[in-house]
Short mmCIF file of C-alpha atoms in Angstrom, two decimals:
data_model
loop_
_atom_site.label_atom_id
_atom_site.label_comp_id
_atom_site.label_asym_id
_atom_site.label_seq_id
_atom_site.Cartn_x
_atom_site.Cartn_y
_atom_site.Cartn_z
CA UNK A 50 1.41 -28.64 13.68
CA UNK A 51 1.54 -24.82 13.38
CA UNK A 52 4.61 -23.15 14.81
CA UNK A 53 3.12 -19.63 14.52
CA UNK A 54 0.46 -18.05 16.69
CA UNK A 55 -2.92 -17.19 15.11
CA UNK A 56 -4.05 -13.57 14.74
CA UNK A 57 -6.18 -12.01 17.46
CA UNK A 58 -9.79 -13.17 17.40
CA UNK A 59 -11.04 -9.75 18.55
CA UNK A 60 -9.58 -6.49 17.25
CA UNK A 61 -10.05 -2.85 18.15
CA UNK A 62 -12.58 -0.98 15.99
CA UNK A 63 -11.32 1.72 13.65
CA UNK A 64 -11.34 5.15 15.28
CA UNK A 65 -12.93 6.74 12.19
CA UNK A 66 -14.49 5.74 8.91
CA UNK A 67 -11.97 5.04 6.16
CA UNK A 68 -12.27 6.63 2.71
CA UNK A 69 -14.11 4.63 0.08
CA UNK A 70 -11.88 2.05 -1.68
CA UNK A 71 -9.31 2.10 1.13
CA UNK A 72 -6.64 -0.56 0.53
CA UNK A 73 -4.73 -2.78 2.94
CA UNK A 74 -1.55 -3.12 0.88
CA UNK A 75 0.12 -6.01 2.72
CA UNK A 76 -1.35 -9.23 4.11
CA UNK A 77 -1.17 -12.97 3.52
CA UNK A 78 -3.49 -15.91 2.88
CA UNK A 79 -2.56 -19.24 4.50
CA UNK A 80 -4.30 -22.36 3.22
CA UNK A 81 -6.63 -23.80 4.29
CA UNK A 82 -3.96 -26.49 4.29
CA UNK A 83 -6.42 -29.29 3.48
CA UNK A 84 -7.25 -27.47 0.24
CA UNK A 85 -3.97 -25.65 -0.48
CA UNK A 86 -1.16 -27.64 1.20
CA UNK A 87 1.91 -25.86 2.49
CA UNK A 88 5.24 -26.38 0.75
CA UNK A 89 7.31 -29.32 1.98
CA UNK A 90 10.39 -27.09 2.44
CA UNK A 91 8.46 -24.21 4.05
CA UNK A 92 10.37 -22.01 6.51
CA UNK A 93 7.44 -22.00 8.97
CA UNK A 94 4.03 -23.62 9.44
CA UNK A 95 1.22 -21.18 10.17
CA UNK A 96 -2.32 -21.83 11.29
CA UNK A 97 -4.84 -21.46 8.46
CA UNK A 98 -5.79 -17.87 7.63
CA UNK A 99 -8.35 -18.02 4.86
CA UNK A 100 -9.73 -15.53 2.40
CA UNK A 101 -12.99 -15.49 4.37
CA UNK A 102 -11.20 -14.68 7.64
CA UNK A 103 -9.26 -11.91 5.92
CA UNK A 104 -12.40 -10.46 4.35
CA UNK A 105 -14.10 -10.40 7.75
CA UNK A 106 -11.16 -8.48 9.24
CA UNK A 107 -11.27 -5.99 6.37
CA UNK A 108 -15.02 -5.50 6.76
CA UNK A 109 -14.55 -4.80 10.47
CA UNK A 110 -11.98 -2.07 9.75
CA UNK A 111 -13.53 -0.58 6.60
CA UNK A 112 -11.20 -1.83 3.85
CA UNK A 113 -12.69 -2.82 0.51
CA UNK A 114 -9.43 -3.38 -1.36
CA UNK A 115 -6.26 -5.26 -0.55
CA UNK A 116 -2.98 -6.72 -1.76
CA UNK A 117 -2.15 -10.36 -0.99
CA UNK A 118 1.56 -11.04 -0.59
CA UNK A 119 2.45 -14.63 -1.46
CA UNK A 120 3.84 -16.21 1.73
CA UNK A 121 6.93 -18.37 2.02
CA UNK A 122 4.97 -21.25 3.54
CA UNK A 123 3.28 -21.81 0.14
CA UNK A 124 6.52 -21.35 -1.78
CA UNK A 125 6.05 -20.97 -5.52
CA UNK A 126 2.60 -22.57 -5.47
CA UNK A 127 0.31 -19.60 -6.10
CA UNK A 128 -2.94 -21.61 -5.88
CA UNK A 129 -4.23 -20.15 -2.59
CA UNK A 130 -3.42 -16.58 -3.62
CA UNK A 131 -4.91 -16.93 -7.10
CA UNK A 132 -8.04 -18.50 -5.62
CA UNK A 133 -8.37 -15.51 -3.29
CA UNK A 134 -7.98 -13.12 -6.24
CA UNK A 135 -10.74 -14.92 -8.10
CA UNK A 136 -13.03 -14.73 -5.06
CA UNK A 137 -12.21 -11.05 -4.62
CA UNK A 138 -13.92 -10.09 -7.89
CA UNK A 139 -11.45 -7.34 -8.79
CA UNK A 140 -11.06 -5.81 -5.34
CA UNK A 141 -7.77 -7.54 -4.58
CA UNK A 142 -4.33 -7.62 -6.13
CA UNK A 143 -1.34 -9.83 -5.34
CA UNK A 144 2.44 -10.06 -5.20
CA UNK A 145 3.93 -13.38 -6.34
CA UNK A 146 6.91 -15.58 -5.60
CA UNK A 147 8.20 -16.93 -8.91
CA UNK A 148 10.96 -19.22 -10.09
CA UNK A 149 13.50 -17.62 -12.45
CA UNK A 150 12.29 -20.11 -15.07
CA UNK A 151 8.71 -18.78 -14.98
CA UNK A 152 7.49 -18.43 -18.57
CA UNK A 153 5.63 -15.58 -20.26
CA UNK A 154 2.36 -17.48 -20.43
CA UNK A 155 2.41 -17.98 -16.65
CA UNK A 156 3.24 -14.33 -16.05
CA UNK A 157 0.46 -13.15 -18.36
CA UNK A 158 -2.06 -15.47 -16.70
CA UNK A 159 -1.14 -14.12 -13.26
CA UNK A 160 -1.35 -10.56 -14.55
CA UNK A 161 -4.85 -11.16 -15.93
CA UNK A 162 -5.95 -12.40 -12.50
CA UNK A 163 -4.50 -9.47 -10.56
CA UNK A 164 -0.84 -10.14 -9.79
CA UNK A 165 1.17 -6.92 -9.97
CA UNK A 166 4.65 -7.73 -8.72
CA UNK A 167 7.23 -10.24 -7.51
CA UNK A 168 8.61 -10.47 -4.00
CA UNK A 169 12.15 -11.25 -2.87
CA UNK A 170 13.17 -11.89 0.72
CA UNK A 171 16.56 -10.72 1.95
CA UNK A 172 15.88 -11.58 5.59
CA UNK A 173 18.12 -14.53 6.42
CA UNK A 174 15.52 -17.01 7.71
CA UNK A 175 13.14 -16.37 4.77
CA UNK A 176 15.54 -15.85 1.86
CA UNK A 177 14.14 -16.80 -1.54
CA UNK A 178 16.03 -16.51 -4.79
CA UNK A 179 18.54 -13.76 -4.24
CA UNK A 180 19.82 -10.82 -6.24
CA UNK A 181 20.86 -12.81 -9.30
CA UNK A 182 17.34 -14.21 -9.70
CA UNK A 183 15.79 -10.79 -9.09
CA UNK A 184 17.99 -9.21 -11.77
CA UNK A 185 17.03 -11.99 -14.17
CA UNK A 186 13.27 -11.63 -13.60
CA UNK A 187 13.00 -7.82 -13.37
CA UNK A 188 13.36 -7.07 -17.13
CA UNK A 189 10.78 -9.75 -17.92
CA UNK A 190 8.11 -8.22 -15.67
CA UNK A 191 8.76 -4.66 -16.86
CA UNK A 192 6.52 -5.08 -19.91
CA UNK A 193 3.63 -6.07 -17.63
CA UNK A 194 3.97 -2.93 -15.51
CA UNK A 195 4.89 -4.99 -12.45
CA UNK A 196 7.28 -4.06 -9.65
CA UNK A 197 9.58 -5.89 -7.26
CA UNK A 198 8.62 -6.08 -3.61
CA UNK A 199 11.58 -6.21 -1.20
CA UNK A 200 11.59 -7.74 2.27
CA UNK A 201 14.83 -6.47 3.78
CA UNK A 202 16.13 -5.75 7.26
CA UNK A 203 18.74 -3.67 9.05
CA UNK A 204 21.48 -6.04 7.89
CA UNK A 205 20.60 -6.07 4.18
CA UNK A 206 18.95 -2.76 3.30
CA UNK A 207 22.00 -0.57 2.72
CA UNK A 208 23.57 -3.04 0.30
CA UNK A 209 20.31 -3.44 -1.61
CA UNK A 210 19.32 0.19 -2.15
CA UNK A 211 21.98 1.19 -4.74
CA UNK A 212 21.16 -1.89 -6.82
CA UNK A 213 17.40 -1.39 -6.53
CA UNK A 214 17.74 2.15 -7.87
CA UNK A 215 19.23 0.78 -11.09
CA UNK A 216 16.38 -1.62 -11.82
CA UNK A 217 14.14 -1.11 -14.89
CA UNK A 218 11.01 -1.47 -12.71
CA UNK A 219 9.57 0.22 -9.61
CA UNK A 220 10.43 -1.28 -6.23
CA UNK A 221 8.58 -1.38 -2.91
CA UNK A 222 10.34 -1.67 0.46
CA UNK A 223 8.18 -3.69 2.86
CA UNK A 224 7.81 -2.95 6.58
CA UNK A 225 9.79 0.32 6.44
CA UNK A 226 12.87 -1.73 5.59
CA UNK A 227 12.70 -3.47 8.99
CA UNK A 228 15.24 -0.97 10.28
CA UNK A 229 15.84 -0.96 14.03
CA UNK A 230 13.52 1.44 15.84
CA UNK A 231 16.00 1.44 18.73
CA UNK A 232 18.46 3.36 16.54
CA UNK A 233 15.93 6.11 15.88
CA UNK A 234 15.29 8.32 12.88
CA UNK A 235 18.99 9.26 12.66
CA UNK A 236 19.90 5.63 11.89
CA UNK A 237 21.91 5.58 8.62
CA UNK A 238 19.68 2.86 7.16
CA UNK A 239 16.53 4.81 7.91
CA UNK A 240 18.01 8.01 6.50
CA UNK A 241 18.77 6.08 3.31
CA UNK A 242 15.14 4.96 3.27
CA UNK A 243 13.95 8.57 3.62
CA UNK A 244 16.24 9.57 0.74
CA UNK A 245 14.13 7.41 -1.57
CA UNK A 246 11.78 10.39 -1.79
CA UNK A 247 14.13 11.60 -4.51
CA UNK A 248 13.87 8.38 -6.56
CA UNK A 249 10.81 8.19 -8.86
CA UNK A 250 10.57 4.36 -8.82
CA UNK A 251 10.69 3.90 -5.05
CA UNK A 252 7.78 3.10 -2.72
CA UNK A 253 7.75 2.30 1.01
CA UNK A 254 5.16 0.41 3.06
CA UNK A 255 4.17 1.62 6.48
CA UNK A 256 3.64 -1.83 7.96
CA UNK A 257 5.24 -4.23 10.39
CA UNK A 258 5.55 -1.85 13.34
CA UNK A 259 6.04 -4.92 15.53
CA UNK A 260 8.91 -6.03 13.26
CA UNK A 261 10.90 -2.81 13.69
CA UNK A 262 10.04 -2.35 17.38
CA UNK A 263 12.93 -2.94 19.75
CA UNK A 264 10.74 -4.35 22.53
CA UNK A 265 7.86 -6.05 20.68
CA UNK A 266 5.22 -4.77 23.08
CA UNK A 267 1.93 -3.36 21.86
CA UNK A 268 1.27 -0.72 20.68
CA UNK A 269 4.90 -0.64 19.40
CA UNK A 270 5.23 3.05 20.22
CA UNK A 271 8.99 3.11 19.58
CA UNK A 272 8.24 2.64 15.86
CA UNK A 273 6.03 5.74 15.68
CA UNK A 274 8.85 8.28 15.03
CA UNK A 275 9.80 6.30 11.91
CA UNK A 276 6.20 6.43 10.65
CA UNK A 277 5.98 10.17 11.36
CA UNK A 278 9.23 10.85 9.49
CA UNK A 279 8.04 8.91 6.43
CA UNK A 280 4.70 10.73 6.43
CA UNK A 281 6.51 14.05 6.44
CA UNK A 282 9.04 13.08 3.78
CA UNK A 283 7.20 11.15 1.05
CA UNK A 284 3.42 10.70 1.43
CA UNK A 285 3.00 10.52 -2.35
CA UNK A 286 4.86 7.17 -2.41
CA UNK A 287 3.75 5.49 0.79
CA UNK A 288 1.48 2.48 1.19
CA UNK A 289 -0.08 1.10 4.37
CA UNK A 290 -0.65 -2.52 5.34
CA UNK A 291 -1.71 -4.67 8.28
CA UNK A 292 0.67 -7.62 7.68
CA UNK A 293 -2.25 -9.84 8.81
CA UNK A 294 -2.14 -12.60 10.08
CA UNK A 295 1.32 -11.62 11.39
CA UNK A 296 3.44 -14.76 10.88
CA UNK A 297 6.52 -15.35 13.01
CA UNK A 298 5.93 -12.49 15.46
CA UNK A 299 8.54 -12.45 18.20
CA UNK A 300 6.60 -10.38 20.73
CA UNK A 301 2.98 -9.38 21.24
CA UNK A 302 0.50 -10.38 18.54
CA UNK A 303 -0.48 -7.10 16.81
CA UNK A 304 -4.05 -5.83 16.95
CA UNK A 305 -4.93 -4.80 13.37
CA UNK A 306 -7.39 -2.15 14.52
CA UNK A 307 -4.81 -0.72 16.89
CA UNK A 308 -2.25 -0.60 14.06
CA UNK A 309 -4.74 1.22 11.85
CA UNK A 310 -5.61 3.70 14.60
CA UNK A 311 -1.91 4.45 15.15
CA UNK A 312 -1.61 5.36 11.47
CA UNK A 313 -4.77 7.50 11.57
CA UNK A 314 -3.51 9.34 14.67
CA UNK A 315 -0.11 10.02 13.12
CA UNK A 316 -1.73 10.99 9.80
CA UNK A 317 -4.77 13.08 10.81
CA UNK A 318 -5.00 14.96 7.50
CA UNK A 319 -7.87 13.38 5.57
CA UNK A 320 -6.41 14.27 2.18
CA UNK A 321 -3.14 12.52 3.07
CA UNK A 322 -5.04 9.51 4.40
CA UNK A 323 -6.86 9.30 1.07
CA UNK A 324 -3.58 9.54 -0.83
CA UNK A 325 -1.93 6.70 1.12
CA UNK A 326 -4.94 4.41 1.51
CA UNK A 327 -6.61 4.98 -1.87
CA UNK A 328 -4.69 6.97 -4.49
CA UNK A 329 -1.23 5.44 -4.10
CA UNK A 330 -2.35 1.79 -4.20
CA UNK A 331 -4.74 2.59 -7.06
CA UNK A 332 -1.75 3.81 -9.06
CA UNK A 333 0.79 1.11 -8.16
CA UNK A 334 -1.52 -1.93 -8.24
CA UNK A 335 -3.72 -0.71 -11.12
CA UNK A 336 -7.12 -1.22 -9.59
CA UNK A 337 -10.12 -0.75 -11.84
CA UNK A 338 -12.57 2.09 -11.36
#
C-alpha cells in the first residue's frame, strides 16, 4: 500500500503563457507498479504517477520539455524512466541512479536515450551511494558531458560544497539545498549556496519550496525570500522544477500551478523567465533544436 499522498487532482492554472520550449527541470515518474515494480528495499511506496499523468500536468501549465529524476522507490532499475524518455520523443531528459559498477555500454545507452546526469542523495532517510561512490563515478561520466545532481539538506550542504567544487563535472543542487527557510537569507548555508555564482560548474534548482518551508503550509511564503535572493544573484545558472508528484511531503500537498505562479510573480522579467525556463535547461541537458 502507498505510504505517500497522491498529487492534487486539480491545480491552479498558470497566470501567464510560458515561453515556447519551457522546461520543468525536476519531477519523477512512479510506476505504474504493475508494469514497473518498485524496488524491494525502497525507502517509500508512492501511488502510481505515470508518464501520461505527468504529461497532462505539463500540458495544463504550458511545459513542453522536462527532466525526469530517477526516484529512490525504483532504485537502480531505470526501466520506468527510460520508457518515459522513449515516449517523450526527444522532449524529455533524465537524471539516473547508478551503481558504481555501471559499465560504459550502459552509460552510453542511457546517454543515447536522454540521460544527462547521476543523482546522489545526502538526506539521511534517502541516502544512496555516498561520496566515495560519487567520486568514483564522476570521472567516468565526464566524457559524456553529464553532471552530478545533489539532494542535500541543511545538515549536509556545507560539508558537500567544497568537495563538489573540485569535481571534474558540473553539479546541480536540488531544492535550493533544502536549507531552512526559518533561518532566512543570512543563514550560513544559504549564503554558501549564493556564493556558487562565482563557480562556473555550479547550478541551483528553484524547486521544493515546501521542503525548505518551516511551516509546510501553502503557498510556502517563507521560502520566497530565498527564491528572490537566488534570482538576483545567479539567474544564468538557475533551473526551475515542480518536484511533481511531491513524494514524502510533510505538510500541505503543493499545487504545481501555484508553485509556478509564485516563480512568475517573483521573476516578472520575461527575458529572465526565458533564461531560467528555456535557455539554461537547453544548455545543461542538451536538448535538440
